[in-house]
């Protein structure tokens, strides 16, 4: 069993696509509109990780950041740390958790927290 995707309700589809595309390097896989004023976009990586973004004009302003966070492992930890500082999305300085787990936290455009984890 594995997680196929994580779904996030977003207020601004373009801002969210830019964040997940440019910051995390996910590529847009498909985008469609199942109903007027509602857009769904899937972004993913080569390993199968996907994030589903849903923007609904009738629910604008109702997207709330999750109490959970999304953990993302990267080979480009130092570069992502610098980029997060430059983009003003850094929530915490790098820390060591659980022995040898190096990480820091950032925020997406709607306030969802992402934990950036150094790949060992």
mmCIF file of C-alpha atoms in Angstrom:
data_model
loop_
_atom_site.group_PDB
_atom_site.id
_atom_site.type_symbol
_atom_site.label_atom_id
_atom_site.label_comp_id
_atom_site.label_asym_id
_atom_site.label_seq_id
_atom_site.Cartn_x
_atom_site.Cartn_y
_atom_site.Cartn_z
ATOM 1 C CA UNK A 1 0.000 0.000 0.000
ATOM 2 C CA UNK A 2 1.179 3.550 -0.701
ATOM 3 C CA UNK A 3 -0.291 7.037 -0.764
ATOM 4 C CA UNK A 4 -1.366 7.879 -4.323
ATOM 5 C CA UNK A 5 -1.857 11.617 -3.739
ATOM 6 C CA UNK A 6 -2.547 14.299 -1.182
ATOM 7 C CA UNK A 7 -5.434 16.676 -1.890
ATOM 8 C CA UNK A 8 -5.257 20.347 -0.938
ATOM 9 C CA UNK A 9 -8.045 22.913 -1.206
ATOM 10 C CA UNK A 10 -6.425 26.136 -2.492
ATOM 11 C CA UNK A 11 -7.591 29.722 -2.927
ATOM 12 C CA UNK A 12 -5.353 30.637 -5.875
ATOM 13 C CA UNK A 13 -4.643 27.848 -8.348
ATOM 14 C CA UNK A 14 -1.863 29.704 -10.186
ATOM 15 C CA UNK A 15 -0.019 30.652 -6.973
ATOM 16 C CA UNK A 16 -0.269 27.060 -5.727
ATOM 17 C CA UNK A 17 0.838 25.572 -9.056
ATOM 18 C CA UNK A 18 3.812 27.941 -9.070
ATOM 19 C CA UNK A 19 4.756 27.010 -5.505
ATOM 20 C CA UNK A 20 4.550 23.245 -5.978
ATOM 21 C CA UNK A 21 6.044 23.438 -9.464
ATOM 22 C CA UNK A 22 8.869 25.889 -8.883
ATOM 23 C CA UNK A 23 9.733 25.248 -5.237
ATOM 24 C CA UNK A 24 9.250 21.474 -5.085
ATOM 25 C CA UNK A 25 9.940 20.821 -8.756
ATOM 26 C CA UNK A 26 6.700 18.917 -9.339
ATOM 27 C CA UNK A 27 5.455 18.799 -12.907
ATOM 28 C CA UNK A 28 1.871 19.427 -13.938
ATOM 29 C CA UNK A 29 0.360 16.107 -15.011
ATOM 30 C CA UNK A 30 -3.214 17.077 -15.765
ATOM 31 C CA UNK A 31 -5.699 19.833 -15.124
ATOM 32 C CA UNK A 32 -9.449 19.751 -15.664
ATOM 33 C CA UNK A 33 -12.698 21.387 -14.644
ATOM 34 C CA UNK A 34 -15.342 18.914 -13.419
ATOM 35 C CA UNK A 35 -17.889 21.717 -12.872
ATOM 36 C CA UNK A 36 -18.162 25.427 -13.653
ATOM 37 C CA UNK A 37 -15.863 27.433 -11.370
ATOM 38 C CA UNK A 38 -14.014 24.353 -10.109
ATOM 39 C CA UNK A 39 -10.506 23.422 -11.239
ATOM 40 C CA UNK A 40 -8.472 20.368 -10.307
ATOM 41 C CA UNK A 41 -4.760 20.075 -11.057
ATOM 42 C CA UNK A 42 -2.444 17.140 -10.363
ATOM 43 C CA UNK A 43 1.292 17.742 -10.021
ATOM 44 C CA UNK A 44 3.804 14.957 -9.497
ATOM 45 C CA UNK A 45 7.355 13.721 -9.642
ATOM 46 C CA UNK A 46 9.104 10.817 -11.379
ATOM 47 C CA UNK A 47 8.694 8.568 -8.321
ATOM 48 C CA UNK A 48 4.906 8.777 -8.298
ATOM 49 C CA UNK A 49 4.353 11.396 -5.592
ATOM 50 C CA UNK A 50 1.311 13.513 -6.504
ATOM 51 C CA UNK A 51 -0.403 16.538 -5.047
ATOM 52 C CA UNK A 52 -3.957 17.295 -6.134
ATOM 53 C CA UNK A 53 -4.899 20.963 -5.970
ATOM 54 C CA UNK A 54 -8.597 21.884 -5.951
ATOM 55 C CA UNK A 55 -9.766 25.454 -6.448
ATOM 56 C CA UNK A 56 -13.501 26.121 -6.222
ATOM 57 C CA UNK A 57 -14.730 29.661 -6.952
ATOM 58 C CA UNK A 58 -17.702 29.099 -4.633
ATOM 59 C CA UNK A 59 -15.382 28.164 -1.754
ATOM 60 C CA UNK A 60 -12.812 30.972 -2.242
ATOM 61 C CA UNK A 61 -11.372 32.075 1.064
ATOM 62 C CA UNK A 62 -12.413 28.825 2.717
ATOM 63 C CA UNK A 63 -9.156 26.966 2.137
ATOM 64 C CA UNK A 64 -7.635 26.365 5.539
ATOM 65 C CA UNK A 65 -4.170 25.040 6.134
ATOM 66 C CA UNK A 66 -4.144 21.526 7.473
ATOM 67 C CA UNK A 67 -3.028 20.820 11.024
ATOM 68 C CA UNK A 68 -0.917 18.082 9.447
ATOM 69 C CA UNK A 69 2.170 18.748 7.388
ATOM 70 C CA UNK A 70 3.583 17.180 4.257
ATOM 71 C CA UNK A 71 7.069 15.679 4.579
ATOM 72 C CA UNK A 72 9.208 15.893 1.449
ATOM 73 C CA UNK A 73 12.632 14.259 1.184
ATOM 74 C CA UNK A 74 15.195 15.920 -1.096
ATOM 75 C CA UNK A 75 18.736 15.520 -2.395
ATOM 76 C CA UNK A 76 18.901 19.339 -2.719
ATOM 77 C CA UNK A 77 18.390 20.228 0.941
ATOM 78 C CA UNK A 78 20.812 23.184 1.145
ATOM 79 C CA UNK A 79 19.551 24.681 -2.132
ATOM 80 C CA UNK A 80 15.932 24.375 -0.986
ATOM 81 C CA UNK A 81 16.807 26.004 2.334
ATOM 82 C CA UNK A 82 18.376 29.010 0.556
ATOM 83 C CA UNK A 83 15.468 29.221 -1.889
ATOM 84 C CA UNK A 84 12.920 29.133 0.955
ATOM 85 C CA UNK A 85 14.711 32.034 2.662
ATOM 86 C CA UNK A 86 14.790 34.032 -0.590
ATOM 87 C CA UNK A 87 11.078 33.351 -1.225
ATOM 88 C CA UNK A 88 10.074 34.324 2.322
ATOM 89 C CA UNK A 89 8.377 30.994 3.029
ATOM 90 C CA UNK A 90 10.760 29.650 5.704
ATOM 91 C CA UNK A 91 8.962 28.845 8.976
ATOM 92 C CA UNK A 92 11.883 27.352 10.917
ATOM 93 C CA UNK A 93 15.614 27.148 10.811
ATOM 94 C CA UNK A 94 17.129 23.727 10.060
ATOM 95 C CA UNK A 95 16.963 21.309 12.969
ATOM 96 C CA UNK A 96 17.781 17.713 13.787
ATOM 97 C CA UNK A 97 14.841 15.565 14.870
ATOM 98 C CA UNK A 98 14.674 11.916 15.823
ATOM 99 C CA UNK A 99 18.365 11.161 15.755
ATOM 100 C CA UNK A 100 19.717 12.049 12.317
ATOM 101 C CA UNK A 101 16.651 13.552 10.591
ATOM 102 C CA UNK A 102 17.682 16.994 9.306
ATOM 103 C CA UNK A 103 14.744 19.197 8.338
ATOM 104 C CA UNK A 104 13.161 22.632 8.208
ATOM 105 C CA UNK A 105 9.611 23.845 7.636
ATOM 106 C CA UNK A 106 8.120 26.081 4.938
ATOM 107 C CA UNK A 107 4.597 27.276 4.135
ATOM 108 C CA UNK A 108 2.667 27.081 0.864
ATOM 109 C CA UNK A 109 0.500 30.033 -0.347
ATOM 110 C CA UNK A 110 -2.468 28.851 1.761
ATOM 111 C CA UNK A 111 -0.461 28.189 4.927
ATOM 112 C CA UNK A 112 -0.052 24.412 4.614
ATOM 113 C CA UNK A 113 3.213 23.386 6.260
ATOM 114 C CA UNK A 114 5.781 21.322 4.434
ATOM 115 C CA UNK A 115 8.661 19.633 6.213
ATOM 116 C CA UNK A 116 11.721 19.561 3.968
ATOM 117 C CA UNK A 117 13.859 16.563 4.904
ATOM 118 C CA UNK A 118 17.460 15.945 3.926
ATOM 119 C CA UNK A 119 17.814 12.699 1.972
ATOM 120 C CA UNK A 120 20.434 10.436 3.491
#
